Amino acid sequence: MNEEYRCSLRGKLKKEFEFKGNKLTAVDIVTVGDNVEFDLNRDGSGVITHIEKRSNYISRKAPKIKGAGIRGERLEQIVAANFNNLVIVSSAASPKFNNKLIDRLIVAGESSHVDVTIVVNKIDLDESVHKSYVQLYRRIGYQVFETSVKKEIEIEELRYHLQGKINLFWGQSGVGKSSLLNLLFPGLKLKIGEISDYTSKGKHTTVTVLLKKVDANTIVIDTPGIREIDPYGITKHDLGHYFKDFSQYITKCKFNTCTHHHEPGCGVIKAVEEGGINVERYESYLKILDTIEEDLFF
Ligand code: GDP
Ligand code: ZN
């Protein structure tokens, strides 16, 4: 069914979801990608009566809400659901290539148990910085595309790769995500922001959540909610598992509670020293580890 219905949420559903044991536990009851049942009103609008169980979802820490959550921690905000491929769009330059950001998003993708695809766009501008990282990510096992919207490089290959998947796109402002989506799937007609030379930041354009079937079995989801992702529900102890390149070394850690930070007999630290693990990947790991609030999820 390809028709669109504007739906609101039945009040009862709202209440059941938001409050568990008198505590607000999550925000956003329904999210982009959800499969729902709804009753149709006479005026053509709908009322959502049921939300199907999500096969997976990506969430982030919501901004602090007063009085919510246990001990006032930040709540979980679900950004998108039921997708199977996270497409991380970055740029070779303007804004400059940022591997730390990519590593963060990889963690979000891995912890959501979806495939991760990395796109480095704007390769027409600069070829010098991103190349070694492209090799690194490929060695780890990620599919990487080096694209240029301007020169139409690797567009066909990327389009082919996205086929048959439910693709959630993420991109830092200005990397060319909208331009890329428009070129891949011209029917989308997304607005293109302009980069101001002064700040190198994408200017603000009106952003809305988008989910579109671009062909019989391919879906694209584009949501501004994912821009500032602060992964939710990852423990210090789990984080290492979302670095695929660490996995063969984690098993060598002396303690099975090892956070690969300072512990003696750590297999990961040893691998970093011996070159088995890339130092920058380890630095990304430490940086994210530092942002995880201790013991909250145990
Ligand atoms: P978004 O914020 O990621 O959606 O980025 P936009 O699609 O709005 O693009 C930001 C700017 O980058 C626009 O001025 C685009 O024309 C430009 N741009 C997009 N892709 C490319 C590319 O491959 N090469 C170059 N040189 N510029 C690009
Ligand atoms: Zn360790």
Tab-separated table of C-alpha atoms and ligand atoms in Angstrom:
chain	number	residue	atom	x	y	z
A	1	MET	CA	0.000	0.000	0.000
A	2	ASN	CA	1.493	3.298	-1.035
A	3	GLU	CA	-1.078	5.746	0.240
A	4	GLU	CA	-0.234	8.214	2.968
A	5	TYR	CA	-2.360	8.818	6.051
A	6	ARG	CA	-1.794	11.470	8.645
A	7	CYS	CA	-2.122	9.733	12.001
A	8	SER	CA	-2.231	10.697	15.619
A	9	LEU	CA	-1.724	8.460	18.607
A	10	ARG	CA	-4.509	7.028	20.707
A	11	GLY	CA	-4.284	8.548	24.199
A	12	LYS	CA	-4.332	5.218	25.971
A	13	LEU	CA	-1.351	4.013	23.994
A	14	LYS	CA	0.574	7.098	24.982
A	15	LYS	CA	-0.004	6.520	28.675
A	16	GLU	CA	0.876	2.833	28.630
A	17	PHE	CA	4.130	3.452	26.905
A	18	GLU	CA	5.379	6.470	28.743
A	19	PHE	CA	4.910	5.363	32.296
A	20	LYS	CA	6.324	2.195	33.729
A	21	GLY	CA	6.103	2.062	37.508
A	22	ASN	CA	5.289	5.750	37.598
A	23	LYS	CA	8.534	6.642	35.905
A	24	LEU	CA	8.833	8.071	32.462
A	25	THR	CA	11.204	5.651	30.770
A	26	ALA	CA	11.360	6.707	27.175
A	27	VAL	CA	10.329	9.512	24.923
A	28	ASP	CA	8.850	9.193	21.434
A	29	ILE	CA	6.268	6.458	21.481
A	30	VAL	CA	6.197	6.004	17.774
A	31	THR	CA	9.156	6.610	15.530
A	32	VAL	CA	10.078	6.643	11.870
A	33	GLY	CA	10.201	3.087	10.518
A	34	ASP	CA	7.611	1.719	12.946
A	35	ASN	CA	4.946	-0.609	11.609
A	36	VAL	CA	1.600	0.370	13.055
A	37	GLU	CA	-2.102	-0.460	12.957
A	38	PHE	CA	-4.528	2.421	12.787
A	39	ASP	CA	-8.232	3.160	12.607
A	40	LEU	CA	-9.328	5.340	9.753
A	41	ASN	CA	-11.439	8.383	10.590
A	42	ARG	CA	-14.122	9.670	8.275
A	43	ASP	CA	-12.043	12.685	7.365
A	44	GLY	CA	-9.263	10.424	6.053
A	45	SER	CA	-6.950	10.840	9.048
A	46	GLY	CA	-5.938	7.910	11.249
A	47	VAL	CA	-5.542	7.009	14.905
A	48	ILE	CA	-2.703	4.638	15.732
A	49	THR	CA	-3.955	1.812	17.924
A	50	HIS	CA	-1.000	-0.541	17.942
A	51	ILE	CA	2.743	-0.365	17.331
A	52	GLU	CA	4.389	-3.606	16.262
A	53	LYS	CA	7.405	-4.867	18.105
A	54	ARG	CA	10.535	-3.374	16.598
A	55	SER	CA	13.031	-5.757	15.062
A	56	ASN	CA	15.714	-3.209	15.888
A	57	TYR	CA	16.075	0.466	16.534
A	58	ILE	CA	18.609	3.158	17.059
A	59	SER	CA	18.300	5.405	20.062
A	60	ARG	CA	20.107	8.211	21.729
A	61	LYS	CA	20.093	9.945	25.052
A	62	ALA	CA	17.293	12.459	25.085
A	63	PRO	CA	17.824	15.917	26.498
A	64	LYS	CA	17.291	15.972	30.265
A	65	ILE	CA	13.660	16.084	31.357
A	66	LYS	CA	12.982	17.260	34.880
A	67	GLY	CA	11.649	14.581	37.210
A	68	ALA	CA	11.899	11.840	34.623
A	69	GLY	CA	13.904	8.664	34.788
A	70	ILE	CA	15.390	6.894	37.727
A	71	ARG	CA	17.980	9.036	39.539
A	72	GLY	CA	17.444	11.696	36.882
A	73	GLU	CA	19.503	10.048	34.164
A	74	ARG	CA	18.803	10.915	30.572
A	75	LEU	CA	16.027	8.971	28.919
A	76	GLU	CA	16.159	6.905	25.818
A	77	GLN	CA	14.923	8.555	22.657
A	78	ILE	CA	14.262	6.243	19.766
A	79	VAL	CA	15.381	7.843	16.539
A	80	ALA	CA	14.371	5.240	13.937
A	81	ALA	CA	13.256	1.630	13.849
A	82	ASN	CA	13.213	-1.476	11.679
A	83	PHE	CA	16.062	-0.622	9.347
A	84	ASN	CA	18.922	-2.924	8.421
A	85	ASN	CA	21.617	-0.729	6.968
A	86	LEU	CA	23.132	2.379	8.528
A	87	VAL	CA	24.670	4.552	5.852
A	88	ILE	CA	27.228	6.914	7.322
A	89	VAL	CA	27.844	9.778	4.928
A	90	SER	CA	31.049	11.726	5.487
A	91	SER	CA	33.085	13.990	3.269
A	92	ALA	CA	36.675	14.042	2.093
A	93	ALA	CA	36.741	17.799	2.717
A	94	SER	CA	34.462	20.739	3.503
A	95	PRO	CA	33.599	19.771	6.220
A	96	LYS	CA	36.902	18.027	6.736
A	97	PHE	CA	37.103	14.268	7.033
A	98	ASN	CA	36.330	13.222	10.595
A	99	ASN	CA	37.154	9.649	11.545
A	100	LYS	CA	36.190	10.143	15.211
A	101	LEU	CA	32.640	10.917	14.163
A	102	ILE	CA	32.546	7.907	11.867
A	103	ASP	CA	33.732	5.679	14.705
A	104	ARG	CA	30.964	6.968	16.940
A	105	LEU	CA	28.359	6.199	14.335
A	106	ILE	CA	29.801	2.767	13.723
A	107	VAL	CA	29.250	2.054	17.420
A	108	ALA	CA	25.643	3.213	17.098
A	109	GLY	CA	25.164	0.928	14.090
A	110	GLU	CA	26.867	-2.078	15.653
A	111	SER	CA	24.909	-1.738	18.871
A	112	SER	CA	21.695	-1.608	16.801
A	113	HIS	CA	22.794	-4.833	15.079
A	114	VAL	CA	22.567	-3.492	11.549
A	115	ASP	CA	24.972	-3.437	8.623
A	116	VAL	CA	27.149	-0.368	8.411
A	117	THR	CA	28.024	1.269	5.102
A	118	ILE	CA	30.469	4.156	4.955
A	119	VAL	CA	30.342	6.791	2.234
A	120	VAL	CA	33.066	9.370	1.760
A	121	ASN	CA	31.573	12.036	-0.479
A	122	LYS	CA	33.195	15.069	-2.151
A	123	ILE	CA	36.272	13.147	-3.224
A	124	ASP	CA	36.553	15.682	-6.061
A	125	LEU	CA	37.756	18.218	-3.473
A	126	ASP	CA	40.583	16.363	-1.765
A	127	GLU	CA	42.052	12.895	-2.006
A	128	SER	CA	44.806	13.215	0.579
A	129	VAL	CA	43.278	12.613	4.003
A	130	HIS	CA	40.593	9.977	3.773
A	131	LYS	CA	42.443	7.322	1.754
A	132	SER	CA	44.267	5.624	4.620
A	133	TYR	CA	41.055	5.515	6.665
A	134	VAL	CA	39.181	4.001	3.763
A	135	GLN	CA	41.756	1.202	3.761
A	136	LEU	CA	41.395	0.859	7.531
A	137	TYR	CA	37.619	0.560	7.456
A	138	ARG	CA	37.776	-1.918	4.611
A	139	ARG	CA	40.297	-4.014	6.547
A	140	ILE	CA	37.916	-4.054	9.505
A	141	GLY	CA	35.238	-5.355	7.167
A	142	TYR	CA	33.111	-2.341	6.296
A	143	GLN	CA	31.946	-1.542	2.819
A	144	VAL	CA	33.221	1.924	1.869
A	145	PHE	CA	32.187	4.021	-1.126
A	146	GLU	CA	34.172	7.018	-2.288
A	147	THR	CA	31.707	9.242	-4.069
A	148	SER	CA	31.413	12.592	-5.720
A	149	VAL	CA	28.004	14.038	-6.433
A	150	LYS	CA	29.667	16.725	-8.470
A	151	LYS	CA	31.552	14.348	-10.750
A	152	GLU	CA	29.114	11.456	-10.383
A	153	ILE	CA	31.693	9.003	-9.083
A	154	GLU	CA	30.627	5.637	-7.584
A	155	ILE	CA	26.956	6.599	-7.593
A	156	GLU	CA	25.780	3.555	-9.564
A	157	GLU	CA	27.763	1.221	-7.306
A	158	LEU	CA	26.299	2.777	-4.173
A	159	ARG	CA	22.752	2.663	-5.547
A	160	TYR	CA	23.203	-1.015	-6.323
A	161	HIS	CA	24.520	-1.683	-2.809
A	162	LEU	CA	21.499	-0.014	-1.194
A	163	GLN	CA	18.999	-2.064	-3.174
A	164	GLY	CA	16.774	-4.414	-1.211
A	165	LYS	CA	17.669	-2.795	2.102
A	166	ILE	CA	16.044	-0.416	4.545
A	167	ASN	CA	18.694	2.273	4.654
A	168	LEU	CA	18.989	4.811	7.410
A	169	PHE	CA	21.141	7.729	6.292
A	170	TRP	CA	23.284	9.705	8.661
A	171	GLY	CA	25.501	12.617	7.788
A	172	GLN	CA	27.056	15.568	9.512
A	173	SER	CA	25.606	18.789	8.167
A	174	GLY	CA	27.138	19.849	4.869
A	175	VAL	CA	28.708	16.555	3.766
A	176	GLY	CA	26.304	16.376	0.837
A	177	LYS	CA	23.835	13.816	2.136
A	178	SER	CA	20.828	15.504	0.533
A	179	SER	CA	22.663	16.016	-2.762
A	180	LEU	CA	23.701	12.386	-2.735
A	181	LEU	CA	20.208	11.126	-1.977
A	182	ASN	CA	18.759	13.256	-4.754
A	183	LEU	CA	21.276	11.928	-7.243
A	184	LEU	CA	20.745	8.326	-6.132
A	185	PHE	CA	16.962	8.605	-6.102
A	186	PRO	CA	15.800	11.654	-8.068
A	187	GLY	CA	12.198	11.237	-6.884
A	188	LEU	CA	13.174	12.376	-3.380
A	189	LYS	CA	13.694	16.036	-4.299
A	190	LEU	CA	15.380	17.002	-1.040
A	191	LYS	CA	16.420	20.551	-0.372
A	192	ILE	CA	20.081	21.267	-0.768
A	193	GLY	CA	21.712	23.557	1.744
A	194	GLU	CA	24.449	25.908	0.801
A	195	ILE	CA	27.796	25.873	2.441
A	196	SER	CA	28.923	29.237	3.579
A	197	ASP	CA	32.622	29.672	2.940
A	198	TYR	CA	33.023	31.508	6.171
A	199	THR	CA	32.030	28.743	8.594
A	200	SER	CA	32.230	25.694	6.349
A	201	LYS	CA	29.052	24.605	8.070
A	202	GLY	CA	25.893	23.687	6.200
A	203	LYS	CA	23.374	26.477	6.452
A	204	HIS	CA	20.114	25.653	8.095
A	205	THR	CA	17.502	24.219	5.757
A	206	THR	CA	14.113	22.964	6.813
A	207	VAL	CA	14.510	19.370	7.840
A	208	THR	CA	11.804	16.803	8.274
A	209	VAL	CA	11.772	13.093	8.877
A	210	LEU	CA	11.575	11.144	5.676
A	211	LEU	CA	10.869	7.516	4.878
A	212	LYS	CA	10.454	6.692	1.214
A	213	LYS	CA	10.176	3.565	-0.828
A	214	VAL	CA	12.557	4.333	-3.682
A	215	ASP	CA	11.893	1.113	-5.553
A	216	ALA	CA	9.957	-2.116	-5.002
A	217	ASN	CA	12.148	-3.341	-2.147
A	218	THR	CA	14.374	-0.416	-1.180
A	219	ILE	CA	13.606	2.115	1.512
A	220	VAL	CA	15.436	5.277	2.492
A	221	ILE	CA	15.066	6.894	5.898
A	222	ASP	CA	16.484	10.320	6.524
A	223	THR	CA	15.965	11.912	9.899
A	224	PRO	CA	17.414	15.008	11.520
A	225	GLY	CA	17.068	13.275	14.911
A	226	ILE	CA	20.127	11.250	14.253
A	227	ARG	CA	22.429	14.228	13.728
A	228	GLU	CA	23.587	14.428	17.300
A	229	ILE	CA	23.752	10.869	18.313
A	230	ASP	CA	24.749	10.092	21.841
A	231	PRO	CA	24.390	6.319	21.957
A	232	TYR	CA	22.050	5.068	24.630
A	233	GLY	CA	22.274	1.984	26.770
A	234	ILE	CA	25.886	1.057	26.032
A	235	THR	CA	27.874	0.025	29.072
A	236	LYS	CA	31.589	0.545	29.555
A	237	HIS	CA	31.914	-3.169	29.527
A	238	ASP	CA	30.016	-3.638	26.238
A	239	LEU	CA	31.611	-0.886	24.214
A	240	GLY	CA	34.559	-2.982	23.034
A	241	HIS	CA	32.204	-5.433	21.374
A	242	TYR	CA	31.065	-2.708	19.000
A	243	PHE	CA	34.626	-2.304	17.723
A	244	LYS	CA	34.774	-5.290	15.374
A	245	ASP	CA	38.537	-4.937	15.028
A	246	PHE	CA	38.941	-5.564	18.779
A	247	SER	CA	37.041	-8.834	18.900
A	248	GLN	CA	39.893	-11.263	18.351
A	249	TYR	CA	41.914	-9.545	21.101
A	250	ILE	CA	39.162	-9.103	23.679
A	251	THR	CA	39.162	-12.824	24.268
A	252	LYS	CA	42.782	-12.517	25.395
A	253	CYS	CA	42.063	-10.033	28.203
A	254	LYS	CA	42.945	-11.381	31.640
A	255	PHE	CA	39.697	-10.163	33.220
A	256	ASN	CA	36.379	-10.715	31.568
A	257	THR	CA	35.177	-7.399	32.976
A	258	CYS	CA	38.044	-5.588	31.217
A	259	THR	CA	37.198	-2.177	29.763
A	260	HIS	CA	40.552	-2.089	27.891
A	261	HIS	CA	41.433	1.168	29.585
A	262	HIS	CA	44.096	0.482	32.201
A	263	GLU	CA	43.594	-3.115	33.270
A	264	PRO	CA	46.639	-5.374	33.526
A	265	GLY	CA	46.789	-8.218	31.032
A	266	CYS	CA	44.544	-6.422	28.550
A	267	GLY	CA	44.626	-8.055	25.105
A	268	VAL	CA	43.373	-4.911	23.391
A	269	ILE	CA	46.060	-2.619	24.823
A	270	LYS	CA	48.685	-5.180	23.858
A	271	ALA	CA	47.331	-5.314	20.313
A	272	VAL	CA	47.441	-1.510	20.078
A	273	GLU	CA	51.088	-1.580	21.181
A	274	GLU	CA	51.957	-4.315	18.736
A	275	GLY	CA	50.075	-2.779	15.812
A	276	GLY	CA	47.234	-5.278	15.540
A	277	ILE	CA	44.735	-2.549	16.394
A	278	ASN	CA	44.950	0.891	14.811
A	279	VAL	CA	45.884	3.554	17.389
A	280	GLU	CA	43.252	6.015	16.195
A	281	ARG	CA	40.521	3.435	16.516
A	282	TYR	CA	41.677	2.857	20.076
A	283	GLU	CA	41.656	6.616	20.724
A	284	SER	CA	38.076	6.748	19.432
A	285	TYR	CA	37.259	3.915	21.784
A	286	LEU	CA	38.725	5.750	24.792
A	287	LYS	CA	36.895	8.924	23.866
A	288	ILE	CA	33.539	7.166	23.747
A	289	LEU	CA	34.325	5.196	26.902
A	290	ASP	CA	34.863	8.490	28.651
A	291	THR	CA	31.349	9.667	27.770
A	292	ILE	CA	29.610	6.594	29.200
A	293	GLU	CA	28.158	7.286	32.583
A	294	GLU	CA	29.508	4.739	35.026
A	295	ASP	CA	27.351	1.888	36.252
A	296	LEU	CA	24.067	3.361	35.097
A	297	PHE	CA	22.994	0.345	33.167
A	298	PHE	CA	24.030	-2.442	35.482
B	1	GDP	P1	23.801	17.950	3.623
B	1	GDP	O1	23.754	19.008	4.658
B	1	GDP	O2	24.711	16.820	4.017
B	1	GDP	O3	22.470	17.437	3.194
B	1	GDP	O4	24.538	18.600	2.345
B	1	GDP	P2	23.919	19.195	1.009
B	1	GDP	O5	23.452	18.095	0.105
B	1	GDP	O6	22.937	20.255	1.346
B	1	GDP	O7	25.223	19.796	0.337
B	1	GDP	C1	26.000	20.784	0.949
B	1	GDP	C2	26.865	21.460	-0.118
B	1	GDP	O8	27.848	20.564	-0.615
B	1	GDP	C3	26.059	21.934	-1.319
B	1	GDP	O9	26.575	23.202	-1.699
B	1	GDP	C4	26.358	20.886	-2.381
B	1	GDP	O10	26.254	21.385	-3.674
B	1	GDP	C5	27.784	20.505	-2.043
B	1	GDP	N1	28.148	19.142	-2.475
B	1	GDP	C6	27.423	18.017	-2.306
B	1	GDP	N2	28.072	16.953	-2.811
B	1	GDP	C7	29.239	17.405	-3.319
B	1	GDP	C8	30.360	16.773	-3.983
B	1	GDP	O11	30.424	15.557	-4.205
B	1	GDP	N3	31.397	17.579	-4.311
B	1	GDP	C9	31.394	18.914	-4.069
B	1	GDP	N4	32.460	19.626	-4.447
B	1	GDP	N5	30.364	19.549	-3.471
B	1	GDP	C10	29.294	18.800	-3.089
B	2	ZN	ZN	41.057	-5.573	27.818
